[in-house]
PDB file of C-alpha atoms in Angstrom:
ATOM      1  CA  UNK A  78     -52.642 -22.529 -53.614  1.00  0.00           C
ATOM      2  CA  UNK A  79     -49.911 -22.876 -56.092  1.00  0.00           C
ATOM      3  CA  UNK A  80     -46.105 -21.825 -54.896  1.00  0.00           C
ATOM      4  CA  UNK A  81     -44.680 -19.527 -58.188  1.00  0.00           C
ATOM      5  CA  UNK A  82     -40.822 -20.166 -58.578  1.00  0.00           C
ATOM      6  CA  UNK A  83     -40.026 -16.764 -56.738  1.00  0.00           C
ATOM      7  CA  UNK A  84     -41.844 -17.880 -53.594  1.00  0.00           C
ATOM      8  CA  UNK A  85     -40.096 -21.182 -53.587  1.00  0.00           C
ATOM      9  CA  UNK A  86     -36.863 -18.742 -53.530  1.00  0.00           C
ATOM     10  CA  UNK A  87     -37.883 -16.631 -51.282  1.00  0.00           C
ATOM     11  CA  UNK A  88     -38.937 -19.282 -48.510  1.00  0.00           C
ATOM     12  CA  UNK A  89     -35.587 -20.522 -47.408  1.00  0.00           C
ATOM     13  CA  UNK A  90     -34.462 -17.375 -46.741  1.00  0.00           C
ATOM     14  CA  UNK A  91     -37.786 -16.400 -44.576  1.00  0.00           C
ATOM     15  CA  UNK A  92     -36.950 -19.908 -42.311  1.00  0.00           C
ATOM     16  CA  UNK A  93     -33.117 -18.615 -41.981  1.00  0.00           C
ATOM     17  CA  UNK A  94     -34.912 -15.091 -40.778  1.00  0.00           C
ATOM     18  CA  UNK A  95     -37.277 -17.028 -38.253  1.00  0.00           C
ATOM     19  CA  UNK A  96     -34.423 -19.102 -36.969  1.00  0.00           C
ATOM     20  CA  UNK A  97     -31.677 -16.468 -36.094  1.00  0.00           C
ATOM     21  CA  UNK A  98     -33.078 -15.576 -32.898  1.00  0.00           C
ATOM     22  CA  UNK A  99     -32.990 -18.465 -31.739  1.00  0.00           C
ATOM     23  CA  UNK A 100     -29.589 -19.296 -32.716  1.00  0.00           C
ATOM     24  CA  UNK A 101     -28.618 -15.889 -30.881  1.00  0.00           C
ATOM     25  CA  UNK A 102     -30.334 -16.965 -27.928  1.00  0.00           C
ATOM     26  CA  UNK A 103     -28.494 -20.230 -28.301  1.00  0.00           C
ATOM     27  CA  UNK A 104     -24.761 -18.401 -28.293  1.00  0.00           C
ATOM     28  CA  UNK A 105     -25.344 -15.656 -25.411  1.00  0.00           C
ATOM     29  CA  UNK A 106     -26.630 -18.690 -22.747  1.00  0.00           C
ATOM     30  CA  UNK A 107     -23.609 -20.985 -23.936  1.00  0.00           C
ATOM     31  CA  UNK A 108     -21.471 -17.278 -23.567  1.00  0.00           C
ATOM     32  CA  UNK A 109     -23.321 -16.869 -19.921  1.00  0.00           C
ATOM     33  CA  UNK A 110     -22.278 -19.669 -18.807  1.00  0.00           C
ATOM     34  CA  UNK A 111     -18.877 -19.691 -19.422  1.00  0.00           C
ATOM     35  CA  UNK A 112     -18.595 -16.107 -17.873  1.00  0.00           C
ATOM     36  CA  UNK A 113     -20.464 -17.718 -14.907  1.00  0.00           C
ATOM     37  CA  UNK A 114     -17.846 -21.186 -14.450  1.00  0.00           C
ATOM     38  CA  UNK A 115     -14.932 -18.437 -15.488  1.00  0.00           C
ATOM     39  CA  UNK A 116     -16.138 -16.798 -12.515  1.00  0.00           C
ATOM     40  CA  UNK A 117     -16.641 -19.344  -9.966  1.00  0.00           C
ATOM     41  CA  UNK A 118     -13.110 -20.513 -10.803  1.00  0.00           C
ATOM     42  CA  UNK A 119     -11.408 -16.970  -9.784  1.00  0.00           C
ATOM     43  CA  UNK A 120     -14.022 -16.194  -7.250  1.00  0.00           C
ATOM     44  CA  UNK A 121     -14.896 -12.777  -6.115  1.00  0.00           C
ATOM     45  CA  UNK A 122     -12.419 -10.251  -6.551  1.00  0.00           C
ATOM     46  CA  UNK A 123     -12.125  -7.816  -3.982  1.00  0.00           C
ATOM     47  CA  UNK A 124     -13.121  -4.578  -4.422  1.00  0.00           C
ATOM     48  CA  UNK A 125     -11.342  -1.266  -3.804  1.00  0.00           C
ATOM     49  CA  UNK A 126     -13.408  -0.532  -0.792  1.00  0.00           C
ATOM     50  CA  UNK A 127     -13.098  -3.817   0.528  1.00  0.00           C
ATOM     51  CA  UNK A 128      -9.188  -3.360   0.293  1.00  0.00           C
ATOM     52  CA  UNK A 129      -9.210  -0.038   2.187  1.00  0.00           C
ATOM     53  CA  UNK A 130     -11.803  -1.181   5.018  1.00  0.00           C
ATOM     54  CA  UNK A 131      -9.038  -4.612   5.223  1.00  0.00           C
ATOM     55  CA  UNK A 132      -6.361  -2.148   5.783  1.00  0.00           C
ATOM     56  CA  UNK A 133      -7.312   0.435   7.459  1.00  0.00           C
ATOM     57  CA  UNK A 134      -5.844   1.343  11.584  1.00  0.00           C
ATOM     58  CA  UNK A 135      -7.235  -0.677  14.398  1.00  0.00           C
ATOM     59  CA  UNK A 136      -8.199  -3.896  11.732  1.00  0.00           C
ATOM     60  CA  UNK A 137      -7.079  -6.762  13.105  1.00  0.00           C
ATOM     61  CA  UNK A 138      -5.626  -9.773  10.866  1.00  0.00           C
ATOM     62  CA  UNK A 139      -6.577 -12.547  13.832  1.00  0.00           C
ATOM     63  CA  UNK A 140      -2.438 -13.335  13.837  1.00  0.00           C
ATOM     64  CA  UNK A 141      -1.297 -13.114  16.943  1.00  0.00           C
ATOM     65  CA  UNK A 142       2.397 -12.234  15.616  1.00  0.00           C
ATOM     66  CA  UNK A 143       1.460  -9.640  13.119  1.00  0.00           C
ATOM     67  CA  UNK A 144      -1.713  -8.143  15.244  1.00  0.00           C
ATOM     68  CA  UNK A 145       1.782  -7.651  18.211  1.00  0.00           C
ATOM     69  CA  UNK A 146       3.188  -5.421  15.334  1.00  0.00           C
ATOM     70  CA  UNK A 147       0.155  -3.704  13.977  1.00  0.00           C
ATOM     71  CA  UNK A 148      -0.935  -2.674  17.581  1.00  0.00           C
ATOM     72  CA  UNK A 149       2.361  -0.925  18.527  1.00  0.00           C
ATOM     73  CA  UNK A 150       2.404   0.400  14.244  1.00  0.00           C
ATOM     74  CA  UNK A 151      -1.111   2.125  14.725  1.00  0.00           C
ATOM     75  CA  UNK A 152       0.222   4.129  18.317  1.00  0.00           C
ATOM     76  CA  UNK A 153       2.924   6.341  16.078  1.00  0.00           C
ATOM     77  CA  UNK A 154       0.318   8.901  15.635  1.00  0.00           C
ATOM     78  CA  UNK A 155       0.697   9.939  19.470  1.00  0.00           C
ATOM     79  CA  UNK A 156       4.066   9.333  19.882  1.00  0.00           C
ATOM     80  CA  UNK A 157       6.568  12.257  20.364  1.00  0.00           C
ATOM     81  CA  UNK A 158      10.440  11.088  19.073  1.00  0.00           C
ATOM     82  CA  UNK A 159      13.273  11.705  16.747  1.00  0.00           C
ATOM     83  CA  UNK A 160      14.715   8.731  14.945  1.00  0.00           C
ATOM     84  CA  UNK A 161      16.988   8.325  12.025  1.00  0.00           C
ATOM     85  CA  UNK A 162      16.784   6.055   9.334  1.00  0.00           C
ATOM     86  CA  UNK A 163      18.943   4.510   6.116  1.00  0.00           C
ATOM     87  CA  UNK A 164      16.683   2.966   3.507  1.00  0.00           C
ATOM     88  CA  UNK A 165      18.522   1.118   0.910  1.00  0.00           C
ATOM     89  CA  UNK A 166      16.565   0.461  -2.615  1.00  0.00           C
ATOM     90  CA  UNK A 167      16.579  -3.436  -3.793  1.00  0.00           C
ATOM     91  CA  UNK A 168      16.978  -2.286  -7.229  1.00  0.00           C
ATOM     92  CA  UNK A 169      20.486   0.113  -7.777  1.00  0.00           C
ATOM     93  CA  UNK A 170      21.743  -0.194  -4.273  1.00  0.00           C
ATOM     94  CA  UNK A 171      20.154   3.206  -3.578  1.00  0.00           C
ATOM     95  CA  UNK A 172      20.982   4.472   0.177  1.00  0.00           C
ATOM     96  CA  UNK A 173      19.029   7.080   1.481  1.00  0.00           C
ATOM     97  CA  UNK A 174      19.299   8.759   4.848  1.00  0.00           C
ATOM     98  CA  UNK A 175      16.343   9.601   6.644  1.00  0.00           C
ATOM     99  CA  UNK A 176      15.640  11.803   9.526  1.00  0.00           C
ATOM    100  CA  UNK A 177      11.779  11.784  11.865  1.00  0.00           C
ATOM    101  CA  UNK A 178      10.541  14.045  13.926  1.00  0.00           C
ATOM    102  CA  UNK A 179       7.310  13.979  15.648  1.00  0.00           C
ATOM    103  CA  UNK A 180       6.013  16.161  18.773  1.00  0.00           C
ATOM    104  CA  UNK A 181       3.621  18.688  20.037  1.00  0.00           C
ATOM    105  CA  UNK A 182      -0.005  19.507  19.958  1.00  0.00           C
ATOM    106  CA  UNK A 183      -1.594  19.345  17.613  1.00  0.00           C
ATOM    107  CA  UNK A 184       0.508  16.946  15.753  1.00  0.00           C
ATOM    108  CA  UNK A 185       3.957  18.812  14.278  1.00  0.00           C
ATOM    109  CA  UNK A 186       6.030  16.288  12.022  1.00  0.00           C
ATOM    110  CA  UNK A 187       9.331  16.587   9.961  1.00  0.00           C
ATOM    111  CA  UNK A 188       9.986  13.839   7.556  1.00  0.00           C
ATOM    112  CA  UNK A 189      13.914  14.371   5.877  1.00  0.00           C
ATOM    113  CA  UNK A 190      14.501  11.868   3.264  1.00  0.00           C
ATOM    114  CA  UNK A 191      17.431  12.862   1.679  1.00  0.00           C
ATOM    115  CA  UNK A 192      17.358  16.295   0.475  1.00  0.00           C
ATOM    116  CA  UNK A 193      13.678  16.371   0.457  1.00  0.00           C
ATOM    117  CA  UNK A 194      12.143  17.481   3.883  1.00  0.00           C
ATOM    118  CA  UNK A 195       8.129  17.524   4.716  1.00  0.00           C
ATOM    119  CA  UNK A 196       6.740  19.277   7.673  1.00  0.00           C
ATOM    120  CA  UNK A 197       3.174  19.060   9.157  1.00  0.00           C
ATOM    121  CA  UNK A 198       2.123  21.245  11.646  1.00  0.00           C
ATOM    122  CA  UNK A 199      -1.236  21.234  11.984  1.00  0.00           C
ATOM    123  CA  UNK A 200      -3.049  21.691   9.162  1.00  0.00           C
ATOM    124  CA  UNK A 201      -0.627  23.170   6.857  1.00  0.00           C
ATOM    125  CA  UNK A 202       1.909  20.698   5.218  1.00  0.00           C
ATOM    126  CA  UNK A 203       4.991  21.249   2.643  1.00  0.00           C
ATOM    127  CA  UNK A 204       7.896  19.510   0.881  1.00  0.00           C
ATOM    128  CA  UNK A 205      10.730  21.897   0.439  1.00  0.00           C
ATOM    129  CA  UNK A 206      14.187  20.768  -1.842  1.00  0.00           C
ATOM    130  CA  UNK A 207      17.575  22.095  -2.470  1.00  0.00           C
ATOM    131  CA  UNK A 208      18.264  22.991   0.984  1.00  0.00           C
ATOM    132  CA  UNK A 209      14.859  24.029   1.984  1.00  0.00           C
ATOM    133  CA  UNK A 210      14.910  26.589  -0.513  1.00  0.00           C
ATOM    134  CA  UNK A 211      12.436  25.774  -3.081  1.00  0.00           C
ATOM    135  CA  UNK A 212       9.211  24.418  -0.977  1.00  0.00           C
ATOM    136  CA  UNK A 213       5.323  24.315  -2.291  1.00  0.00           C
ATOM    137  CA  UNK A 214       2.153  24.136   0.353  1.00  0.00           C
ATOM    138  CA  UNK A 215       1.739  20.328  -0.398  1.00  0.00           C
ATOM    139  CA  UNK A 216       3.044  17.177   0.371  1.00  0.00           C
ATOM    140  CA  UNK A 217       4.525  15.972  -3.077  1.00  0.00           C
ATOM    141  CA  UNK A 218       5.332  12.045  -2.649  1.00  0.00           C
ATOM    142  CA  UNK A 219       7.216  12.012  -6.227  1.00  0.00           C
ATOM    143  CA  UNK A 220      10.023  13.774  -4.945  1.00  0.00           C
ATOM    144  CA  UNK A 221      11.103  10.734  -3.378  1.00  0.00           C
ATOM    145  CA  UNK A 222       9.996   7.839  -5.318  1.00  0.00           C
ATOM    146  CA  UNK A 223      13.464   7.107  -6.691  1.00  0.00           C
ATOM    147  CA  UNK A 224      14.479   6.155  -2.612  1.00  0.00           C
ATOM    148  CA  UNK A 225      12.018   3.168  -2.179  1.00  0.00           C
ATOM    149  CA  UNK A 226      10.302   5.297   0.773  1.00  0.00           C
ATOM    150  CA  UNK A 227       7.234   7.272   1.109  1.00  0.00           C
ATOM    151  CA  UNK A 228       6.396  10.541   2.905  1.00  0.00           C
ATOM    152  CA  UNK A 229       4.623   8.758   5.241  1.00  0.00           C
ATOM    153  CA  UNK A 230       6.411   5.397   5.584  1.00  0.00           C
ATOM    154  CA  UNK A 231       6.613   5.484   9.694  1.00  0.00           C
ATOM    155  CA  UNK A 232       2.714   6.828   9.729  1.00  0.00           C
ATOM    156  CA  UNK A 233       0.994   4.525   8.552  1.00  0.00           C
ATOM    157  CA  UNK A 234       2.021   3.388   5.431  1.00  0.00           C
ATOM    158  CA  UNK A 235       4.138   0.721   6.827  1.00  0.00           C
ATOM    159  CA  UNK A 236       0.834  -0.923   9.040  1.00  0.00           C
ATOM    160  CA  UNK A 237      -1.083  -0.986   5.605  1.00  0.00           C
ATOM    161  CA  UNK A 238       1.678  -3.049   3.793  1.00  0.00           C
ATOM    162  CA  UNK A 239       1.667  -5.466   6.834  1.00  0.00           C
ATOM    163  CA  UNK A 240      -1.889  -5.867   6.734  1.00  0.00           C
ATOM    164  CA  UNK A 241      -2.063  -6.111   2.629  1.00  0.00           C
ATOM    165  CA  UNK A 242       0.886  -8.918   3.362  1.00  0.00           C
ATOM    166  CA  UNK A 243      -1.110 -10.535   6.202  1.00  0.00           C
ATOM    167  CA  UNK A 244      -3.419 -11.208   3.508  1.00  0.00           C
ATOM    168  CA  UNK A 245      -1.209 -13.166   1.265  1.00  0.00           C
ATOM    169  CA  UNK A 246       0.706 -15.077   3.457  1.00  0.00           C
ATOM    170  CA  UNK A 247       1.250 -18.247   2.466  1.00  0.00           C
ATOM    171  CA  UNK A 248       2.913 -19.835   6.127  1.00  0.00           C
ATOM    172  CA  UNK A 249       3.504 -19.309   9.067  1.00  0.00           C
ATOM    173  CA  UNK A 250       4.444 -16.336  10.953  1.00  0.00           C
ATOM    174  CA  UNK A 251       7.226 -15.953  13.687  1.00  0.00           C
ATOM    175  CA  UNK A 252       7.428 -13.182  16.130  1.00  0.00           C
ATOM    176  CA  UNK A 253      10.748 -12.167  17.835  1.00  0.00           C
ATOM    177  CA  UNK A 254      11.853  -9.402  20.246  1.00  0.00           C
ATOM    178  CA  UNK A 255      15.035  -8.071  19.142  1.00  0.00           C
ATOM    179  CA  UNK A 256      17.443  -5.171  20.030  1.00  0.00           C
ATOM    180  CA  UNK A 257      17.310  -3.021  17.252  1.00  0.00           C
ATOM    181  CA  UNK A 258      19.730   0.720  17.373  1.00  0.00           C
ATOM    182  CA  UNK A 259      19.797  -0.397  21.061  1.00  0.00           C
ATOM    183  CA  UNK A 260      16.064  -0.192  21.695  1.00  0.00           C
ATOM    184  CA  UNK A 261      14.223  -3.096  21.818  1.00  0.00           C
ATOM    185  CA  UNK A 262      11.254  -4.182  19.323  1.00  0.00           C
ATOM    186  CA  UNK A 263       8.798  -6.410  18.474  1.00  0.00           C
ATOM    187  CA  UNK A 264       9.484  -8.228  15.022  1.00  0.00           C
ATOM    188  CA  UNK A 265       7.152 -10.446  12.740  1.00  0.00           C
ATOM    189  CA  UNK A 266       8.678 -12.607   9.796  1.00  0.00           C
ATOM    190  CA  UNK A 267       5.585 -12.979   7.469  1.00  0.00           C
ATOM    191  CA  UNK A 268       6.253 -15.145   4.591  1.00  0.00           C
ATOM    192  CA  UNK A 269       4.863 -14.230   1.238  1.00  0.00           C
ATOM    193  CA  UNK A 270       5.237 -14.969  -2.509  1.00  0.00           C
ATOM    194  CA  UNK A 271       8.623 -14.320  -3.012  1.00  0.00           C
ATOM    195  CA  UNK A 272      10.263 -14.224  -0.104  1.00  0.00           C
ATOM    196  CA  UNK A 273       9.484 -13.376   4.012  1.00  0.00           C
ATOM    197  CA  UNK A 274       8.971  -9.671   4.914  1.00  0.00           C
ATOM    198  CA  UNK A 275      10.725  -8.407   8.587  1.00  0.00           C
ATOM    199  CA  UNK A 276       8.728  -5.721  10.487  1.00  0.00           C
ATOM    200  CA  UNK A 277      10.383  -4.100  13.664  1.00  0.00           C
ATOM    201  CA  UNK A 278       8.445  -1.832  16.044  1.00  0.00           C
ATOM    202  CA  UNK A 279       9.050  -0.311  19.486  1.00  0.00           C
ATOM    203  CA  UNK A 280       5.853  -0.607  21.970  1.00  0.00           C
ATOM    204  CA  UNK A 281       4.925   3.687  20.678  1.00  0.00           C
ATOM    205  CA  UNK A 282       4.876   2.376  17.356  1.00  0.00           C
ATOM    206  CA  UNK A 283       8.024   3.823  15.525  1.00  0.00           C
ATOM    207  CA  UNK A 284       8.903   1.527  13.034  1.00  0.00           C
ATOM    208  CA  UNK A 285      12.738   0.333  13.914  1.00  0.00           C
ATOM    209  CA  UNK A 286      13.411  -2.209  10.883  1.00  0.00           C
ATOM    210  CA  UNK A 287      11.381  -3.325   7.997  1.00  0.00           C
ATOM    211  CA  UNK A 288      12.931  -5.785   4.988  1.00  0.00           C
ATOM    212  CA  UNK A 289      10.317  -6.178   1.898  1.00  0.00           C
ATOM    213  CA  UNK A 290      11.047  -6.841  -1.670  1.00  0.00           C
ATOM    214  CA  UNK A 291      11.587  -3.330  -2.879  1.00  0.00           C
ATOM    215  CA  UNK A 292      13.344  -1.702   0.332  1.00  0.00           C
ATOM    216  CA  UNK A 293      14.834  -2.184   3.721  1.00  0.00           C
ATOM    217  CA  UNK A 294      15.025   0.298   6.219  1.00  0.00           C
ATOM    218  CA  UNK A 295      16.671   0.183   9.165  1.00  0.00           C
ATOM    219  CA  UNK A 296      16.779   2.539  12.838  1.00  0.00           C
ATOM    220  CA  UNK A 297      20.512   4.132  13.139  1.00  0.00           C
ATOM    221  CA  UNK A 298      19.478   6.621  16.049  1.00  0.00           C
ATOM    222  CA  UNK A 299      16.415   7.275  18.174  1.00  0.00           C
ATOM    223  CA  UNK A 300      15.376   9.520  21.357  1.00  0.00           C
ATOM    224  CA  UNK A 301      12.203   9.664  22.828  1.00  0.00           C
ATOM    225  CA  UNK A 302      11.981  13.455  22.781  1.00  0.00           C
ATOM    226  CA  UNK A 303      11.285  15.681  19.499  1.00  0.00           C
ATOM    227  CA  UNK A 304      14.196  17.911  18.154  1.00  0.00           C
ATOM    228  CA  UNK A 305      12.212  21.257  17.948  1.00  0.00           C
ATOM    229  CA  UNK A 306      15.062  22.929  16.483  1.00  0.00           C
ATOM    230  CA  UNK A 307      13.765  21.080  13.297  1.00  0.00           C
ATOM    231  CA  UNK A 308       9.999  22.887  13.439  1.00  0.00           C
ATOM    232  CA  UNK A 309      11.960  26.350  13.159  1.00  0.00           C
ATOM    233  CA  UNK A 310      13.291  26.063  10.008  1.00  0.00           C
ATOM    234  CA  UNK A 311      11.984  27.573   6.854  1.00  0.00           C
TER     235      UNK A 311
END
């Protein structure tokens, strides 16, 4: 059958139509496959889960050296004491005096840093300013963010940094026993991108000295006994 002149037009256009599938099949495999080499070079990334199983208590890294430090770090919970601190920001020179207090059953804390004081008792919890005269039922961790500390530095927070920096290592560890405030405690250098971070711990698991890249905190004072006269306060 004879092909008019608007058939003749019309068929390159039909074998462009036929053919784009294929050439969009032809881009998403090529576009797979880089996606797939992309990811085989950065490997899996590890998820949020994963991060918070890795550094949550009683995980052990399987370093000697920082495993000495976590141990004693994951006891604080139990331990009854009073300690004071000074934390001094890397960035602005920042030094910020910090007073702990931890005793009684169930657990009753006090955590002073600067003129921002949080107390748990129980199940109730506050942070109180100005001289304790402004509080709110909460524990409000922006109050001190300027200081380079958290709330909840010497319960816990430290043994998750240790165990997020146990991760990225990148030598060697060395462990040391050294007389910190006149207590003794059991150190870990743990080198990292950037520099080595220092953790200090007595055997109960206060924390007595800690030197990372934003902060270092050091014990000025410590007794093994609670200062209740701290839990009677507003």
């Amino acid at each position: 059958m004879a092909t008019s002149h608007t058939d003749q037009q019309r068929l390159p256009i039909q074998r462009t139509l036929t053919a784009l599938p294929q050439v969009v099949q032809t881009v998403a495999m090529i576009a797979l496959a880089a996606a797939t080499v992309a990811g085989c070079a950065l490997g899996d990334r590890p998820s949020f889960e994963a991060t918070a199983t890795a550094t949550a208590a009683g995980v052990t890294t399987g370093d000697a050296a920082i495993d000495a430090v976590l141990g004693r770090l994951d006891q604080v919970s139990t331990a009854e004491f009073t300690a004071e601190f000074t934390a001094v920001a890397t960035f602005g020179a920042r030094t910020t005096p910090i007073k702990v207090v931890q005793g009684g059953s169930p657990t009753r804390r006090t955590v002073s840093i600067g003129d921002i004081n949080y107390r748990i008792d129980g199940a109730t919890a506050s942070t109180c300013r100005n001289g304790e005269t402004t509080c709110t039922d909460s524990i409000d961790p922006e109050a001190v963010s300027n200081t380079g500390v958290t709330p909840d530095f010497a319960f816990g927070a430290l043994a998750k940094r240790l165990r997020r920096d146990a991760m990225a290592k990148i030598g060697s560890t060395t462990a040391s026993t050294v007389e910190v405030a006149g207590v003794i405690s059991t150190c870990v250098d743990v080198p990292v991108s950037g520099g080595t971070k220092v953790y200090c711990v007595l055997d109960n698991g206060v924390i007595t000295h800690f030197a990372g890249g934003d902060v270092v905190i050091d014990l000025t004072t410590y007794s093994p006994t609670a200062d209740a006269a701290l839990f009677t306060s507003a």
